Coordinates of C-alpha atoms in Angstrom, one line a residue:
V1 CA 102.6 136.8 -20.9
R2 CA 98.8 137.1 -21.2
L3 CA 96.7 134.2 -20.0
Q4 CA 94.1 132.7 -22.3
V5 CA 90.6 134.0 -21.4
E6 CA 88.1 131.5 -20.2
L7 CA 84.4 131.8 -20.9
R8 CA 83.7 131.8 -17.2
G9 CA 85.9 134.9 -16.7
L10 CA 84.1 136.8 -19.5
V11 CA 80.6 135.8 -18.1
R12 CA 81.8 136.9 -14.6
V13 CA 82.5 140.4 -16.1
W14 CA 79.1 140.3 -17.9
S15 CA 77.4 139.5 -14.6
G16 CA 79.2 142.3 -12.9
L17 CA 78.0 144.7 -15.5
R18 CA 74.4 143.8 -14.6
G19 CA 75.1 144.2 -10.9
T20 CA 76.4 147.7 -10.8
R21 CA 75.2 151.2 -11.8
S22 CA 78.6 152.8 -11.6
R23 CA 79.8 153.6 -15.1
L24 CA 83.4 153.9 -13.8
S25 CA 83.2 150.4 -12.2
K26 CA 81.8 149.0 -15.4
V27 CA 84.6 150.4 -17.5
D28 CA 87.2 149.1 -15.0
R29 CA 85.7 145.6 -15.2
L30 CA 85.8 145.6 -19.0
A31 CA 89.2 147.1 -19.2
G32 CA 90.6 144.5 -16.8
L33 CA 89.3 141.7 -19.0
L34 CA 90.7 143.3 -22.1
R35 CA 94.2 143.7 -20.5
D36 CA 94.3 140.0 -19.7
A37 CA 93.2 139.0 -23.2
G38 CA 95.6 137.8 -25.8
R39 CA 95.7 139.5 -29.2
D40 CA 93.3 136.9 -30.8
E41 CA 90.9 137.2 -27.9
V42 CA 90.5 141.0 -27.7
A43 CA 88.1 141.1 -30.6
L44 CA 86.1 138.2 -29.2
C45 CA 85.8 139.9 -25.8
V46 CA 84.6 143.1 -27.4
S47 CA 82.2 141.3 -29.8
Y48 CA 80.7 138.9 -27.2
L49 CA 80.2 141.6 -24.5
S50 CA 78.6 143.9 -27.0
G51 CA 76.1 141.1 -27.7
R52 CA 77.2 140.0 -31.2
L53 CA 78.8 136.9 -32.7
P54 CA 81.6 137.6 -35.1
Q55 CA 80.1 135.0 -37.4
G56 CA 76.7 136.8 -37.4
K57 CA 73.9 134.2 -37.9
I58 CA 75.2 130.7 -37.4
G59 CA 72.0 128.8 -38.5
V60 CA 70.7 128.3 -35.0
G61 CA 67.3 129.9 -34.3
Y62 CA 65.0 129.7 -31.2
A63 CA 63.6 126.3 -32.0
A64 CA 67.1 124.7 -32.7
L65 CA 68.4 126.3 -29.5
Q66 CA 65.6 125.0 -27.4
K67 CA 66.0 121.5 -28.9
A68 CA 69.8 121.5 -28.3
T69 CA 69.4 122.6 -24.6
A70 CA 66.3 120.5 -23.7
G71 CA 66.5 117.9 -21.0
D72 CA 69.3 117.3 -18.6
L73 CA 72.6 118.9 -19.7
G74 CA 74.4 117.8 -16.6
P75 CA 76.3 119.9 -14.2
G76 CA 78.7 121.4 -16.7
G77 CA 81.2 123.8 -15.1
E78 CA 84.3 122.8 -17.2
S79 CA 86.9 125.3 -17.9
V80 CA 86.3 126.4 -21.5
R81 CA 88.5 128.8 -23.3
L82 CA 87.0 131.6 -25.3
L83 CA 88.8 130.6 -28.4
D84 CA 87.3 127.1 -28.1
V85 CA 83.8 128.6 -28.0
H86 CA 84.7 130.7 -31.1
R87 CA 85.9 127.6 -33.0
T88 CA 82.7 125.8 -32.1
F89 CA 80.6 128.6 -33.4
D90 CA 82.8 128.6 -36.6
A91 CA 82.1 124.9 -37.0
I92 CA 78.4 125.3 -36.5
A93 CA 78.2 128.2 -39.0
N94 CA 80.1 126.3 -41.6
E95 CA 77.9 123.2 -41.5
K96 CA 76.2 122.9 -44.9
G97 CA 74.3 120.3 -46.9
P98 CA 72.3 117.1 -45.9
G99 CA 72.5 116.4 -42.1
S100 CA 73.9 119.8 -41.3
G101 CA 71.0 120.5 -38.8
R102 CA 71.8 117.3 -36.9
R103 CA 75.5 118.1 -36.9
R104 CA 74.9 121.7 -35.6
H105 CA 72.7 120.2 -32.9
A106 CA 75.4 117.9 -31.8
L107 CA 78.1 120.6 -31.7
L108 CA 75.8 123.0 -29.8
R109 CA 74.7 120.3 -27.4
A110 CA 78.2 119.3 -26.6
L111 CA 79.2 122.9 -25.9
F112 CA 76.3 123.5 -23.5
E113 CA 77.0 120.2 -21.6
R114 CA 80.5 121.5 -20.8
V115 CA 79.6 125.0 -19.4
S116 CA 77.9 126.2 -16.3
Q117 CA 74.3 127.4 -16.0
D118 CA 75.3 131.1 -16.1
E119 CA 77.4 130.5 -19.2
R120 CA 74.6 128.7 -20.9
K121 CA 72.3 131.7 -20.3
F122 CA 75.0 134.0 -21.7
L123 CA 75.6 131.8 -24.8
A124 CA 71.9 131.4 -25.5
G125 CA 71.4 135.2 -25.5
L126 CA 74.4 135.7 -27.7
I127 CA 73.3 133.1 -30.3
V128 CA 69.8 134.6 -30.8
G129 CA 70.9 138.2 -30.5
E130 CA 69.1 138.9 -27.2
L131 CA 72.0 139.3 -24.7
R132 CA 70.6 141.4 -22.0
Q133 CA 72.7 144.0 -20.2
G134 CA 75.6 143.7 -22.6
A135 CA 78.2 146.4 -22.7
S136 CA 77.0 149.5 -24.6
E137 CA 79.3 150.8 -27.3
G138 CA 80.0 153.9 -25.3
L139 CA 81.2 151.8 -22.3
M140 CA 83.3 149.6 -24.6
V141 CA 85.0 152.5 -26.2
E142 CA 86.1 153.8 -22.8
A143 CA 87.2 150.4 -21.7
I144 CA 89.3 149.9 -24.9
A145 CA 90.9 153.3 -24.3
E146 CA 91.7 152.6 -20.7
A147 CA 93.1 149.0 -21.3
A148 CA 95.2 150.0 -24.4
S149 CA 96.3 153.3 -22.8
V150 CA 95.1 155.5 -25.7
P151 CA 92.8 158.6 -25.7
A152 CA 89.1 157.7 -25.7
D153 CA 88.5 160.4 -28.4
L154 CA 90.8 158.6 -30.8
V155 CA 89.0 155.3 -30.2
R156 CA 85.7 157.0 -30.7
R157 CA 86.8 158.7 -33.9
A158 CA 88.2 155.4 -35.3
F159 CA 84.9 153.7 -34.5
M160 CA 82.9 156.4 -36.2
L161 CA 85.1 156.0 -39.4
C162 CA 85.1 152.2 -39.7
G163 CA 82.0 151.2 -37.8
D164 CA 83.7 148.0 -36.4
L165 CA 84.6 148.2 -32.8
T166 CA 86.3 144.9 -32.8
R167 CA 88.7 146.1 -35.5
V168 CA 89.3 149.3 -33.6
A169 CA 90.1 147.3 -30.4
Q170 CA 92.7 145.2 -32.3
V171 CA 94.4 148.2 -33.8
A172 CA 94.4 150.0 -30.4
F173 CA 96.2 147.1 -28.7
A174 CA 98.5 146.3 -31.6
S175 CA 99.5 149.8 -32.8
G176 CA 98.3 152.2 -30.2
V177 CA 97.8 155.9 -31.0
D178 CA 99.7 155.7 -34.4
G179 CA 97.4 152.9 -35.6
L180 CA 94.2 154.7 -34.5
K181 CA 95.3 157.8 -36.4
E182 CA 95.5 155.7 -39.6
F183 CA 91.7 155.4 -39.9
R184 CA 90.4 157.6 -42.7
V185 CA 87.1 158.4 -44.4
E186 CA 86.6 155.9 -47.2
L187 CA 84.0 156.0 -49.9
F188 CA 81.5 153.2 -49.7
V189 CA 82.6 152.4 -46.1
P190 CA 79.6 153.9 -44.1
L191 CA 80.5 156.2 -41.1
R192 CA 78.7 155.9 -37.9
P193 CA 76.4 158.8 -37.1
M194 CA 78.0 161.7 -35.3
L195 CA 76.5 162.2 -31.9
A196 CA 75.4 165.6 -30.6
Q197 CA 75.7 167.0 -27.1
P198 CA 72.1 167.7 -26.0
A199 CA 71.0 171.0 -24.4
D200 CA 68.1 171.2 -21.9
D201 CA 66.2 173.6 -24.1
V202 CA 66.6 176.3 -26.7
Q203 CA 67.4 179.1 -24.2
A204 CA 70.1 176.9 -22.6
A205 CA 71.8 176.4 -26.0
I206 CA 71.7 180.2 -26.7
D207 CA 73.1 181.0 -23.2
A208 CA 75.9 178.5 -23.7
H209 CA 77.0 179.5 -27.2
G210 CA 75.5 182.8 -28.1
E211 CA 74.5 182.6 -31.8
V212 CA 73.4 179.0 -32.6
F213 CA 72.6 177.1 -35.8
F214 CA 69.1 175.8 -35.6
E215 CA 67.7 173.3 -38.1
T216 CA 64.3 171.6 -38.5
K217 CA 64.4 168.0 -37.1
L218 CA 62.8 165.5 -39.5
D219 CA 61.2 162.3 -38.2
G220 CA 62.4 160.2 -41.2
A221 CA 64.9 157.5 -41.9
R222 CA 68.6 158.4 -41.6
V223 CA 70.5 157.9 -44.8
Q224 CA 74.1 158.3 -45.7
A225 CA 74.8 158.7 -49.4
H226 CA 78.2 157.9 -51.1
K227 CA 79.0 158.8 -54.7
R228 CA 82.0 158.2 -56.9
D229 CA 81.3 159.4 -60.5
D230 CA 78.1 157.6 -61.4
E231 CA 78.3 155.0 -58.7
V232 CA 76.0 155.7 -55.7
R233 CA 75.3 153.7 -52.6
V234 CA 73.1 154.6 -49.7
Y235 CA 73.3 153.3 -46.1
S236 CA 71.0 153.3 -43.2
R237 CA 71.6 154.5 -39.6
A238 CA 72.6 150.9 -38.8
L239 CA 75.1 151.0 -41.7
N240 CA 73.2 148.5 -43.8
E241 CA 73.2 149.2 -47.6
V242 CA 69.7 150.3 -48.7
T243 CA 70.5 151.6 -52.2
H244 CA 67.9 149.5 -54.0
T245 CA 65.0 150.8 -51.8
V246 CA 65.6 154.6 -52.3
P247 CA 65.9 155.3 -56.0
E248 CA 64.8 158.9 -55.4
V249 CA 67.9 159.5 -53.3
V250 CA 70.2 157.7 -55.8
E251 CA 69.0 159.9 -58.6
I252 CA 69.5 163.2 -56.8
V253 CA 73.0 162.2 -55.5
R254 CA 74.1 160.9 -58.9
G255 CA 73.3 164.3 -60.4
L256 CA 75.3 166.4 -58.0
P257 CA 78.0 168.6 -59.5
C258 CA 81.0 166.7 -57.9
R259 CA 83.0 163.6 -58.6
S260 CA 82.8 162.1 -55.1
V261 CA 80.8 162.9 -52.0
I262 CA 79.5 161.6 -48.7
L263 CA 76.3 163.2 -47.4
D264 CA 74.2 162.7 -44.3
G265 CA 70.5 163.1 -44.7
E266 CA 67.0 162.1 -43.9
A267 CA 64.6 160.3 -46.2
I268 CA 61.0 160.9 -45.4
A269 CA 57.5 160.2 -47.0
L270 CA 55.4 163.4 -47.2
R271 CA 51.6 163.8 -47.4
P272 CA 50.2 165.6 -50.4
D273 CA 50.1 168.8 -48.3
G274 CA 53.8 168.5 -47.7
R275 CA 53.5 167.5 -44.0
P276 CA 55.5 164.4 -42.9
Q277 CA 53.9 160.9 -42.9
P278 CA 54.2 159.0 -39.6
F279 CA 57.7 157.5 -39.1
Q280 CA 56.3 153.9 -39.5
T281 CA 54.9 154.9 -42.9
T282 CA 58.2 156.1 -44.1
M283 CA 59.9 152.9 -42.9
R284 CA 57.6 150.8 -45.1
R285 CA 59.8 151.8 -48.0
F286 CA 62.8 150.2 -46.3
G287 CA 61.3 146.9 -45.6
R288 CA 60.5 146.0 -49.2
R289 CA 63.0 144.3 -51.5
R290 CA 60.6 143.8 -54.3
D291 CA 58.1 146.0 -56.1
V292 CA 60.2 149.1 -55.4
D293 CA 58.8 150.9 -58.4
A294 CA 55.3 150.3 -57.3
Q295 CA 56.1 151.4 -53.8
R296 CA 57.7 154.5 -55.2
K297 CA 54.5 155.5 -56.9
Q298 CA 52.4 154.8 -53.9
L299 CA 54.7 156.3 -51.2
P300 CA 57.3 158.6 -52.8
L301 CA 60.3 159.6 -50.7
S302 CA 61.8 163.0 -50.3
V303 CA 65.3 163.5 -49.0
Y304 CA 66.9 166.3 -47.0
F305 CA 70.6 166.6 -46.5
F306 CA 72.0 168.2 -43.4
D307 CA 75.8 167.5 -43.6
A308 CA 78.6 167.0 -46.0
L309 CA 81.3 164.7 -44.7
Y310 CA 83.5 164.3 -47.8
V311 CA 83.7 166.2 -51.0
D312 CA 85.9 165.5 -54.0
G313 CA 88.6 163.6 -52.2
R314 CA 88.7 165.7 -49.1
S315 CA 87.4 164.6 -45.7
L316 CA 85.3 167.3 -43.8
I317 CA 84.6 165.5 -40.6
D318 CA 87.1 167.6 -38.7
S319 CA 86.1 170.9 -40.4
P320 CA 83.9 173.5 -38.7
L321 CA 80.2 173.4 -39.3
E322 CA 80.4 176.7 -41.3
E323 CA 82.7 175.1 -43.8
R324 CA 80.7 171.9 -44.1
R325 CA 77.5 173.9 -44.5
E326 CA 79.1 176.0 -47.3
K327 CA 80.1 172.9 -49.1
L328 CA 76.7 171.3 -48.6
T329 CA 74.6 174.4 -49.8
A330 CA 76.9 174.7 -52.9
L331 CA 76.2 171.1 -53.9
V332 CA 72.6 170.0 -53.2
P333 CA 69.4 171.5 -54.6
E334 CA 67.9 174.1 -52.3
E335 CA 64.7 172.1 -51.9
T336 CA 66.7 169.2 -50.3
L337 CA 67.9 171.5 -47.4
P338 CA 65.9 171.5 -44.2
S339 CA 64.8 174.9 -42.9
S340 CA 67.4 176.5 -40.7
T341 CA 68.5 179.7 -39.1
V342 CA 71.5 181.1 -37.2
T343 CA 70.4 183.3 -34.3
G344 CA 70.9 184.2 -30.7
D345 CA 67.3 185.3 -30.3
L346 CA 64.9 182.9 -28.6
E347 CA 61.8 184.1 -30.5
A348 CA 63.6 183.9 -33.9
A349 CA 64.7 180.4 -33.1
E350 CA 61.3 179.2 -32.0
A351 CA 59.8 180.7 -35.2
L352 CA 61.6 178.0 -37.1
W353 CA 59.0 175.5 -36.0

């Protein structure tokens, strides 16, 4: 029987992460906590230690937090269950209408009066989204795999497909390998960016692999475009929907000769001479929710696609690069493909840029 996780136990693990450089030790600490957690607590442990509240914003900003924690909070140090903390945050987030600010203040103050100084520091960082030295996603993936006795590659793949590590953790503990294998590519569910293995330099890549595919790296904004018939949605690197800010991308993707597709690409603002604008200039297009048409005229975006992840009902994420490239080049206009070459010659590779 698993014991209920107390906030003090989770904060102890958090403090331990800050106090060690050993990746293995960090993973062991995290995995130990997850093994002790009940089914309802696994997601909370993963979310809190990753520095995120499951509720998202709960209506408490810096000023409200400072007010709720001002003055003498007393010694605290009570044993507070993680589920009780979660219920308190639920209650705070659900406060609406006249007097809601006062009621949120009372709930938060009462919670902080119960807990220790270290726990207050942890909760404050969690509430405002500035929890320092939280567990990185990479560490958490390994910890989930170790605690649930499943392959880390399966956890990593499931996370890429659904983008929600708390959900992946719940499935790993509840259904193991079989459950993790059920994750599939879904239209309009953004995939996390695939991560590459870096090489020291161009020659090192050639030495390791012989002939290598080289492609121009663009300093723009990562976009992932999903299409089903005429419906198109575009997502950012952070998996936020940005469809309304990039009508240029929407128009191109809507016109592609396929019924459904998911493409990875880069949106970038170019100067009149075709050279890239600074990254910060491109990002101005993504910060505006109004006057998009005016922005489009002043700062038009170009888009370049570098990968096809899904085409007409078939997932390509496990397919070789050659097959994905073949699908991509058959679909998108040539001018939306970054410059690239396949070579084992250093000079030919360097000539690309």
